[in-house]
Each structure stands twice: as structure tokens, then as C-alpha cells.
Amino acid sequence: MQECHFILLGATGDLAMRKIFPALFRASQAGLKPSICACAKSPLSTPEFLDKLNTRAQEYIKSLDPSAWEDFSANISYTPLDLTRLEDFKALQATHPNTIIYFSIAPEFFAKACQNLAAVGLNTPNIKIVLEKPLGTDLKSCQEICQEIGQHFKEEQIYRIDHYLGKQSVHNLFYLRHNNPFLAGLLGANYLDHVQVSVLETLGVESRGGFYDPMGALRDMLQNHMLQILALSTIPANIPIERTRQAKLEILKSLKPLSRAALKSQVVRGQYIAGGGLKGYTEEEQVNHNSQTETFVALKLELDHPSWQGVPFYLRTGKRMGISLVQVVFVFKGPPQALVYTIQPQCSLELQLQGMGALKSTLDSGMDAYERLILEVVAGNQAPFNHQDELEAAWSFVDPILQSWHENLTPLLPYTVGSFGPQAAFDLLHQDNREWFAHV
């Protein structure tokens, strides 16, 4: 039985209710024994908060065992807390040597919260903090946030969450390459023609328009999740697992900057328009009616890395796509044949060889991503979390793309709900005599 004290800032928010509390409950069923101090601005008593939490638990936890939930919620207390008021932080205590403070709050409050935590002594070496993305909207703002946090907490105390790194299905790809010399030998410049990474969603922005409109697909999905998938797909297969974090950093630093010409010819951005009875992006709740925010991005990039010289990578992500899919496709040289690794909706590995059809195996997707990441924080394992240097390397690659969009180098192209993006996304591969993998 592992014990910890869990202080959750932003406990009444959607993320806390939908993801964090269910993950903590599942972790408690697997042997974790957390005492939880839930904090938010709402002036609630503990019973009032638990009433609210119990209602949401019925919605988000399948086959909820009432007795198990009662045992779990008995260890939850609620403390009203204004993130900007130092006085409120004096009510918090580190009641266990393994104390975790989870920032389920907007990043603009990170610095103030860290300052107030430090002022009441809640930044001692035994305390860990967990930060949700996004950390900044560009390289400069990312560095500023990290610098402010770093004034109060050391790097080894900081766990920056990318929930994709908690998915067992994402890590399965690395483990397959790490433990399978056959695959390790094939996945590199000697045998590969190119690699495709697709993250497609049938959902639109739904009720997240207020968050999404200032961000867009490039910041919300490609800069973090997709570049992390790319890194895990390409790090050397023979490295020790404990060096995974450093190996990912080396890959991210090897991203070749896009020239001004490439920013015009190798980047596509789009925005969904109404179709099939569904709204267009600019008709969504909390979205500017004249918004130029992209809901689709496709681009071609290369790595300046010995194992991947000359191998192009094609990345695409979009909302309101024809299907929901997260997939990495390694396309081999010669006749059309590929190794297809699907992360969502069902984790699977498929080898397509000319004349042999497809050999497909379904893989275990493992535990929920947030549950796994919380257990990794408790254990003090930082490998599945982003280092500051990784964030900065990713932003260094993405910043010139954002700047080129401010200069209107890349037009914002419409695409209909239920399609697979603008025609320009297909032309991106057609101009190289390639095409997107037929995933349906």
C-alpha cells in the first residue's frame, strides 16, 4: 500500500472532475492510499463539495462500486482557496513525506500559486508539483513561466504532464522497438521511405471554444502530443529505458527548421466549415465569428539525426475529421508496404506486405493515462513527463510556423465537417508521389 498526500488546486474544474478524481479512485483500487485536499475558489464546505463530486463520479466512473467510492471519498477534504491570496494558502499542510500538489488550473496562475506555496513553506524537497499543459503559447512565454516556477521549485520536483505520455499504447511502440531487434533494424533510414503521424478527431471544439480559439491545433496538439509521439517513434531502440527522456530531447533538438520557402510549401492549415447538420468552427460557442484559428494542420519535416537522414515525416491533426484515429505509419521503400501502429481507437500493430495482405495483432492499451501518470509521480519517476528543455526544443521548431501565419504565408483553407482536411493536405504528399495511408 502506497500512501501520499494529494493537494489538488482547481478541484471543482472540469479536468479535475472528469479525469483526476476518477484516476485517483482507480489508483486507490490498485493499492494507492491518498489523503486528498481539494482546493478551489468556490466557498463550499466539505460535504457540499463531496455532493458535487459524487454526482460527477456517477457520470465519469463506469460500474462505480458505492462501497469502494465511500471509502475513497472519506479521505477527501475541501478547502476554499483563492490562488491570488497568500492568506488562503496558510490553511494547506504537507501532512505526508510524499506530498503532491496538482495544478489543475490555468497556466497564468502557475507563477502566483508557486510563489504562495513557497511563502508558506510548501516547496520543500519532499514536495512534488504536477503541471498541466499548456506551458506558454510560444518559446518566450514558455521560458518565462518555467523561470518563474524555477524560482521556487527545482527541476526534480516538477512533473509536466502530457497525458499522451501516460498512454500505454504510446509507450508500447517504444517497447516494441526496444525489445524486438527485427523491428529495430527495419525502422530507420536504410529501409524506410517515409513516416506518417496522424491524430484525427471527429469531435469539434464543443464547449472548449474559450480555451481553443487563442490556441489552435498547432499549439494544442502538434507542439506537444504529436512531437512527443514522433520522438518516441524515432529514439534509438537500443538505449536504456532510463535514458528515454534525454533521447527524446535529442530527437526534438534535431528537428530541421523550416525555411521560408518550406513554410509556404510544406505547411497546410485549415478550419472546418458547416456540413451534415453540424456547425462550422466560427459558429461554435465562445469562438470569434471572424476567427482565423486553425483546426487542422499538416506539415512535412525532417530530422537532422544519423538514423533518420533523408526520411521525411508527414504529420497531420484535425478536428471534425471523418474518423477518430491516432496512428503512426512506417512506410518502407520499394513496393507499397508498411508497418502500421494504431494508438487509438484500439491499440494494434499491423504489417502490410505486398502479396501477403495484412498481419494484424491487437495490443493491450493498459490502464488509464492519468492513473498511470499519478502513480509515476507518487513513485518519483520523471521519465513519462516533459523536461523544460523538451518544451523549449518543441517551441523552437513551432515558433517560426506561428510567425509565418502572422505574415499570412500560409492561407487558412476551409474543409467540410466529416472530411479529412483541405485538398492541400493531400497535395502535400502528392507532390512527392506519396499519399496518406488508407486507414479506413
Coordinates of C-alpha atoms in Angstrom, one line a residue:
M1 CA 0.0 0.0 0.0
Q2 CA 1.5 3.3 -1.1
E3 CA 0.5 6.4 0.8
C4 CA 0.6 10.1 -0.3
H5 CA -0.9 13.4 0.4
F6 CA -2.5 14.9 -2.7
I7 CA -3.3 18.7 -2.8
L8 CA -5.5 19.4 -5.9
L9 CA -5.7 23.0 -7.0
G10 CA -8.7 23.7 -9.2
A11 CA -10.7 20.8 -7.8
T12 CA -14.1 22.0 -9.0
G13 CA -13.0 22.3 -12.6
D14 CA -13.9 20.0 -15.5
L15 CA -10.5 18.3 -15.7
A16 CA -10.4 17.5 -12.0
M17 CA -13.9 16.1 -12.1
R18 CA -13.7 14.3 -15.4
K19 CA -10.1 12.9 -15.2
I20 CA -8.2 13.4 -12.0
F21 CA -10.6 12.2 -9.3
P22 CA -11.6 9.1 -11.4
A23 CA -7.9 8.4 -11.9
L24 CA -7.2 8.8 -8.1
F25 CA -10.1 6.5 -7.4
R26 CA -8.8 3.8 -9.8
A27 CA -5.3 4.2 -8.3
S28 CA -6.8 3.7 -4.8
Q29 CA -8.3 0.4 -6.0
A30 CA -4.9 -0.6 -7.3
G31 CA -3.2 0.0 -3.9
L32 CA -2.6 3.7 -3.6
K33 CA -3.8 5.3 -0.3
P34 CA -4.1 9.0 -0.9
S35 CA -5.4 11.7 1.5
I36 CA -6.8 14.4 -0.7
C37 CA -7.1 18.1 0.0
A38 CA -9.4 19.5 -2.7
C39 CA -9.0 23.3 -3.3
A40 CA -10.9 25.8 -5.4
K41 CA -12.3 29.3 -5.2
S42 CA -15.9 28.2 -4.6
P43 CA -16.9 28.8 -0.9
L44 CA -18.1 25.2 -0.3
S45 CA -18.0 23.0 2.8
T46 CA -16.5 19.5 2.5
P47 CA -20.0 17.9 2.5
E48 CA -21.2 20.3 -0.2
F49 CA -18.1 19.6 -2.3
L50 CA -18.5 15.8 -1.9
D51 CA -22.1 16.0 -3.0
K52 CA -21.0 17.7 -6.2
L53 CA -18.1 15.2 -6.7
N54 CA -20.4 12.2 -6.1
T55 CA -22.8 13.4 -8.8
R56 CA -19.9 13.7 -11.3
A57 CA -18.4 10.4 -10.2
Q58 CA -21.6 8.6 -11.3
E59 CA -21.1 10.2 -14.8
Y60 CA -17.4 9.5 -15.3
I61 CA -16.6 6.2 -13.5
K62 CA -18.1 3.1 -15.1
S63 CA -19.6 0.5 -12.8
L64 CA -18.9 2.6 -9.7
D65 CA -18.9 0.5 -6.6
P66 CA -20.7 2.6 -3.9
S67 CA -18.9 1.0 -1.1
A68 CA -15.4 1.5 -2.6
W69 CA -16.3 5.1 -3.5
E70 CA -17.4 5.8 0.0
D71 CA -14.1 4.5 1.4
F72 CA -12.2 6.6 -1.1
S73 CA -14.2 9.9 -0.6
A74 CA -13.8 9.5 3.2
N75 CA -10.2 10.7 2.7
I76 CA -11.2 13.9 0.8
S77 CA -11.5 17.3 2.5
Y78 CA -12.3 20.6 0.8
T79 CA -10.5 23.9 1.4
P80 CA -11.7 27.2 -0.3
L81 CA -8.7 28.8 -1.8
D82 CA -8.1 31.9 -3.9
L83 CA -4.9 31.4 -5.9
T84 CA -4.0 35.1 -5.5
R85 CA -4.5 35.3 -1.7
L86 CA -1.5 34.3 0.3
E87 CA -3.7 34.0 3.4
D88 CA -5.7 31.2 1.9
F89 CA -2.5 29.1 1.4
K90 CA -1.8 29.1 5.1
A91 CA -4.6 26.5 5.6
L92 CA -2.7 24.0 3.5
Q93 CA -0.3 21.5 5.1
A94 CA 2.2 18.9 3.9
T95 CA 0.8 16.1 6.1
H96 CA 2.9 13.3 4.5
P97 CA 6.6 12.9 3.4
N98 CA 5.2 12.2 -0.1
T99 CA 3.2 15.3 -0.8
I100 CA 2.0 16.0 -4.4
I101 CA 0.5 19.4 -5.4
Y102 CA -1.5 19.1 -8.7
F103 CA -2.0 22.3 -10.7
S104 CA -5.4 21.7 -12.4
I105 CA -5.5 25.4 -13.0
A106 CA -4.9 27.9 -15.9
P107 CA -1.2 28.4 -16.6
E108 CA -1.4 32.1 -15.9
F109 CA -1.9 31.3 -12.2
F110 CA 1.1 28.9 -12.0
A111 CA 3.6 31.5 -11.0
K112 CA 1.4 33.1 -8.3
A113 CA 0.5 29.7 -6.9
C114 CA 4.2 28.7 -6.7
Q115 CA 5.0 32.0 -5.0
N116 CA 2.3 31.5 -2.4
L117 CA 3.2 27.8 -1.8
A118 CA 6.8 28.8 -1.2
A119 CA 5.8 31.6 1.1
V120 CA 4.0 29.1 3.4
G121 CA 6.8 26.5 3.2
L122 CA 5.2 24.2 0.7
N123 CA 8.2 23.9 -1.6
T124 CA 10.5 21.7 0.5
P125 CA 12.4 18.9 -1.4
N126 CA 9.9 16.2 -0.5
I127 CA 7.1 18.1 -2.3
K128 CA 6.3 17.5 -6.0
I129 CA 4.2 19.6 -8.2
V130 CA 2.3 18.5 -11.3
L131 CA 1.7 21.0 -14.1
E132 CA -0.9 20.6 -16.8
K133 CA -0.3 22.0 -20.3
P134 CA -0.2 24.4 -22.0
L135 CA 3.0 25.9 -20.6
G136 CA 3.1 29.0 -22.7
T137 CA 1.9 29.9 -26.2
D138 CA 5.4 30.3 -27.7
L139 CA 9.0 29.9 -26.8
K140 CA 9.3 33.2 -24.9
S141 CA 6.2 32.7 -22.7
C142 CA 7.2 29.1 -22.0
Q143 CA 10.6 30.2 -20.8
E144 CA 9.1 32.9 -18.7
I145 CA 6.6 30.5 -17.0
C146 CA 9.4 27.9 -16.4
Q147 CA 11.7 30.6 -15.0
E148 CA 9.1 31.9 -12.6
I149 CA 8.3 28.3 -11.4
G150 CA 12.0 27.6 -11.1
Q151 CA 12.4 30.4 -8.6
H152 CA 10.5 28.2 -6.1
F153 CA 10.8 24.6 -7.2
K154 CA 13.8 22.6 -8.5
E155 CA 13.5 20.7 -11.8
E156 CA 13.5 17.3 -10.0
Q157 CA 10.3 18.4 -8.1
I158 CA 8.4 19.4 -11.3
Y159 CA 6.3 16.9 -13.3
R160 CA 4.9 18.5 -16.5
I161 CA 2.0 16.3 -17.8
D162 CA 1.4 15.4 -21.4
H163 CA -1.4 12.8 -21.0
Y164 CA -0.3 11.1 -24.2
L165 CA 2.8 10.1 -22.4
G166 CA 0.7 8.3 -19.9
K167 CA -1.0 6.1 -22.6
Q168 CA 0.3 2.6 -22.5
S169 CA -0.5 2.4 -26.2
V170 CA 2.0 5.2 -26.9
H171 CA 4.8 3.5 -24.8
N172 CA 4.0 0.1 -26.4
L173 CA 5.6 1.5 -29.6
F174 CA 8.9 2.3 -27.9
Y175 CA 8.9 -1.1 -26.0
L176 CA 8.2 -3.0 -29.3
R177 CA 11.2 -1.3 -30.9
H178 CA 13.3 -1.6 -27.8
N179 CA 12.6 -5.3 -27.3
N180 CA 12.3 -6.5 -30.9
P181 CA 15.6 -6.5 -32.8
F182 CA 13.7 -7.3 -36.1
L183 CA 11.6 -4.1 -35.8
A184 CA 14.6 -2.1 -34.6
G185 CA 16.6 -3.0 -37.6
L186 CA 13.8 -2.1 -40.1
L187 CA 12.8 1.3 -38.7
G188 CA 15.4 3.6 -39.9
A189 CA 16.8 5.4 -43.0
N190 CA 18.1 2.2 -44.6
Y191 CA 14.6 0.7 -45.1
L192 CA 12.0 3.5 -44.7
D193 CA 10.7 5.7 -47.4
H194 CA 8.8 8.0 -45.0
V195 CA 6.8 8.1 -41.8
Q196 CA 3.3 9.4 -41.2
V197 CA 1.8 10.5 -37.9
S198 CA -2.0 11.2 -37.8
V199 CA -4.1 12.5 -34.8
L200 CA -7.6 12.9 -36.1
E201 CA -10.8 13.7 -34.1
T202 CA -14.4 13.5 -35.1
L203 CA -15.3 16.0 -32.3
G204 CA -15.3 19.7 -32.7
V205 CA -14.2 22.2 -30.0
E206 CA -17.6 21.6 -28.2
S207 CA -17.6 23.8 -25.1
R208 CA -13.8 24.5 -25.2
G209 CA -14.0 27.4 -27.6
G210 CA -12.8 29.9 -25.0
F211 CA -9.6 27.8 -24.5
Y212 CA -9.2 26.6 -28.0
D213 CA -9.6 29.8 -30.0
P214 CA -6.4 31.5 -28.7
M215 CA -4.5 28.2 -29.1
G216 CA -5.4 26.4 -32.3
A217 CA -4.4 22.9 -33.5
L218 CA -0.7 23.7 -33.8
R219 CA -0.3 24.7 -30.2
D220 CA -3.0 22.4 -28.7
M221 CA -2.0 19.2 -30.4
L222 CA 1.1 19.3 -32.7
Q223 CA 3.6 21.2 -30.5
N224 CA 3.2 18.7 -27.6
H225 CA 1.3 15.4 -28.2
M226 CA 2.4 14.8 -31.8
L227 CA 6.0 15.8 -31.4
Q228 CA 6.2 13.6 -28.4
I229 CA 4.8 10.6 -30.4
L230 CA 7.3 11.4 -33.1
A231 CA 10.1 11.4 -30.6
L232 CA 9.1 8.1 -29.0
S233 CA 8.8 6.6 -32.5
T234 CA 12.3 7.6 -33.5
I235 CA 14.6 7.4 -30.5
P236 CA 17.3 4.8 -30.8
A237 CA 15.9 1.4 -29.8
N238 CA 19.0 0.2 -28.0
I239 CA 19.1 2.9 -25.3
P240 CA 18.4 2.1 -21.7
I241 CA 14.8 2.9 -20.7
E242 CA 16.1 5.4 -18.0
R243 CA 17.7 7.5 -20.8
T244 CA 14.3 7.8 -22.7
R245 CA 13.9 11.4 -21.6
Q246 CA 17.3 12.5 -22.8
A247 CA 16.9 10.6 -26.1
K248 CA 13.6 12.3 -26.8
L249 CA 15.3 15.7 -26.2
E250 CA 18.0 14.8 -28.8
I251 CA 15.3 14.0 -31.3
L252 CA 13.4 17.2 -30.7
K253 CA 16.6 19.2 -31.0
S254 CA 17.3 17.5 -34.3
L255 CA 14.1 18.8 -35.9
K256 CA 15.2 20.7 -39.0
P257 CA 14.0 24.3 -39.0
L258 CA 11.6 25.0 -42.0
S259 CA 13.0 27.6 -44.4
R260 CA 10.8 30.4 -45.6
A261 CA 10.1 28.5 -48.8
A262 CA 9.2 25.4 -46.8
L263 CA 6.9 27.3 -44.6
K264 CA 4.9 28.1 -47.8
S265 CA 5.1 24.7 -49.5
Q266 CA 5.3 22.2 -46.6
V267 CA 2.7 23.5 -44.1
V268 CA -1.1 23.4 -44.5
R269 CA -3.6 24.9 -42.2
G270 CA -7.4 24.6 -42.3
Q271 CA -10.6 25.4 -40.5
Y272 CA -13.8 23.3 -40.5
I273 CA -17.0 24.7 -42.0
A274 CA -20.5 23.5 -41.5
G275 CA -21.8 20.3 -43.0
G276 CA -24.0 17.3 -42.3
G277 CA -26.1 19.4 -39.8
L278 CA -23.0 20.3 -37.7
K279 CA -21.7 23.8 -37.1
G280 CA -18.7 25.3 -38.6
Y281 CA -15.9 26.4 -36.3
T282 CA -16.8 30.1 -36.3
E283 CA -20.4 29.2 -35.2
E284 CA -19.2 27.3 -32.1
E285 CA -19.7 28.6 -28.6
Q286 CA -17.1 31.1 -27.3
V287 CA -15.4 31.3 -30.8
N288 CA -14.8 34.6 -32.5
H289 CA -17.1 34.8 -35.6
N290 CA -14.1 36.1 -37.6
S291 CA -11.6 33.7 -36.1
Q292 CA -8.5 32.8 -38.1
T293 CA -7.7 29.9 -35.7
E294 CA -6.7 26.7 -37.4
T295 CA -8.5 23.4 -36.5
F296 CA -6.3 21.4 -38.9
V297 CA -2.6 21.3 -39.5
A298 CA -0.5 19.1 -41.9
L299 CA 3.2 19.5 -42.4
K300 CA 6.3 17.8 -43.7
L301 CA 9.5 17.8 -41.6
E302 CA 12.9 16.0 -41.4
L303 CA 15.3 15.1 -38.6
D304 CA 19.0 16.0 -38.6
H305 CA 19.8 12.7 -36.9
P306 CA 22.1 9.9 -38.1
S307 CA 19.4 7.2 -38.0
W308 CA 16.8 9.3 -40.0
Q309 CA 18.8 11.2 -42.6
G310 CA 16.7 11.6 -45.7
V311 CA 13.5 10.2 -44.2
P312 CA 10.6 12.7 -44.4
F313 CA 7.9 12.8 -41.7
Y314 CA 4.3 13.9 -42.6
L315 CA 2.2 15.0 -39.6
R316 CA -1.5 15.9 -39.6
T317 CA -4.1 16.7 -37.0
G318 CA -7.6 18.0 -37.2
K319 CA -11.0 18.3 -35.6
R320 CA -14.3 17.3 -37.2
M321 CA -12.5 14.6 -39.2
G322 CA -14.2 11.7 -40.9
I323 CA -12.9 9.3 -38.2
S324 CA -11.1 9.4 -34.8
L325 CA -7.7 8.0 -35.1
V326 CA -4.2 8.2 -33.6
Q327 CA -1.7 6.3 -35.8
V328 CA 1.9 6.1 -36.8
V329 CA 2.7 4.6 -40.2
F330 CA 6.2 3.5 -41.2
V331 CA 6.2 3.2 -45.0
F332 CA 9.0 1.0 -46.4
K333 CA 11.0 1.6 -49.6
G334 CA 10.0 -0.3 -52.8
P335 CA 6.6 -1.7 -53.4
P336 CA 3.8 -0.4 -51.1
Q337 CA 4.2 -2.0 -47.7
A338 CA 4.0 -0.5 -44.2
L339 CA 4.1 -1.1 -40.5
V340 CA 1.0 0.5 -39.1
Y341 CA 0.9 1.2 -35.4
T342 CA -2.5 2.4 -34.2
I343 CA -2.7 4.1 -30.8
Q344 CA -6.5 4.9 -30.8
P345 CA -9.3 3.8 -31.0
Q346 CA -7.8 0.4 -30.4
C347 CA -4.1 -0.3 -29.9
S348 CA -2.8 -2.6 -32.7
L349 CA 0.2 -3.4 -34.8
E350 CA -0.3 -4.2 -38.5
L351 CA 2.3 -5.3 -41.0
Q352 CA 1.2 -4.8 -44.6
L353 CA 3.3 -6.7 -47.1
Q354 CA 2.8 -6.7 -50.9
G355 CA 1.2 -10.0 -51.9
M356 CA 0.6 -11.2 -48.4
G357 CA -2.2 -9.0 -47.2
A358 CA -2.0 -7.7 -43.6
L359 CA -0.8 -9.3 -40.5
K360 CA -2.5 -7.6 -37.5
S361 CA -2.2 -8.0 -33.8
T362 CA -4.3 -6.2 -31.1
L363 CA -2.3 -4.9 -28.1
D364 CA -3.3 -4.1 -24.6
S365 CA -4.0 -0.4 -24.0
G366 CA -3.2 -0.7 -20.3
M367 CA -4.5 1.5 -17.5
D368 CA -6.0 5.0 -17.9
A369 CA -3.3 7.6 -18.8
Y370 CA -4.0 9.8 -15.8
E371 CA -4.0 6.9 -13.4
R372 CA -0.7 5.8 -14.7
L373 CA 0.9 9.3 -14.5
I374 CA -0.3 9.9 -11.0
L375 CA 1.3 6.6 -9.9
E376 CA 4.5 7.6 -11.6
V377 CA 4.5 10.9 -9.7
V378 CA 4.0 9.0 -6.4
A379 CA 6.9 6.7 -7.3
G380 CA 9.1 9.7 -8.3
N381 CA 9.6 8.6 -11.9
Q382 CA 10.0 11.6 -14.2
A383 CA 10.6 9.6 -17.4
P384 CA 7.0 9.9 -18.7
F385 CA 7.0 13.7 -18.1
N386 CA 8.3 16.6 -20.1
H387 CA 11.6 18.3 -19.2
Q388 CA 11.8 22.0 -19.7
D389 CA 14.4 21.5 -22.4
E390 CA 11.9 19.3 -24.4
L391 CA 9.3 22.0 -24.3
E392 CA 11.8 24.7 -25.4
A393 CA 13.0 22.4 -28.3
A394 CA 9.5 21.9 -29.5
W395 CA 8.6 25.6 -29.3
S396 CA 11.8 26.5 -31.1
F397 CA 10.5 24.4 -34.1
V398 CA 6.9 25.6 -33.9
D399 CA 7.6 29.4 -33.4
P400 CA 8.6 30.1 -37.0
I401 CA 5.4 28.4 -38.2
L402 CA 3.3 30.6 -36.0
Q403 CA 5.2 33.7 -37.2
S404 CA 4.7 32.8 -40.8
W405 CA 1.0 32.6 -40.2
H406 CA 1.0 36.1 -38.7
E407 CA 2.6 37.1 -42.0
N408 CA -0.1 35.2 -44.0
L409 CA 2.5 33.0 -45.7
T410 CA 0.1 30.0 -45.3
P411 CA -3.6 30.6 -46.2
L412 CA -6.3 29.3 -43.9
L413 CA -8.2 26.8 -46.0
P414 CA -11.8 25.6 -45.4
Y415 CA -12.7 21.9 -45.1
T416 CA -16.1 20.4 -44.6
V417 CA -17.1 18.7 -41.4
G418 CA -16.6 14.9 -41.8
S419 CA -13.8 15.2 -44.4
F420 CA -10.0 14.7 -43.9
G421 CA -8.9 18.3 -44.3
P422 CA -8.3 20.6 -47.2
Q423 CA -7.2 19.2 -50.6
A424 CA -3.8 20.9 -49.9
A425 CA -3.1 18.3 -47.2
F426 CA -3.3 15.6 -49.9
D427 CA -1.3 17.6 -52.4
L428 CA 1.4 17.9 -49.7
L429 CA 2.1 14.1 -50.3
H430 CA 1.1 14.0 -53.9
Q431 CA 3.9 16.4 -54.8
D432 CA 6.3 13.8 -53.5
N433 CA 4.5 11.0 -55.3
R434 CA 3.1 9.7 -52.0
E435 CA -0.3 9.6 -50.3
W436 CA -1.8 9.3 -46.9
F437 CA -2.2 5.8 -45.6
A438 CA -5.7 4.3 -46.3
H439 CA -6.8 4.0 -42.7
V440 CA -10.4 3.1 -43.3

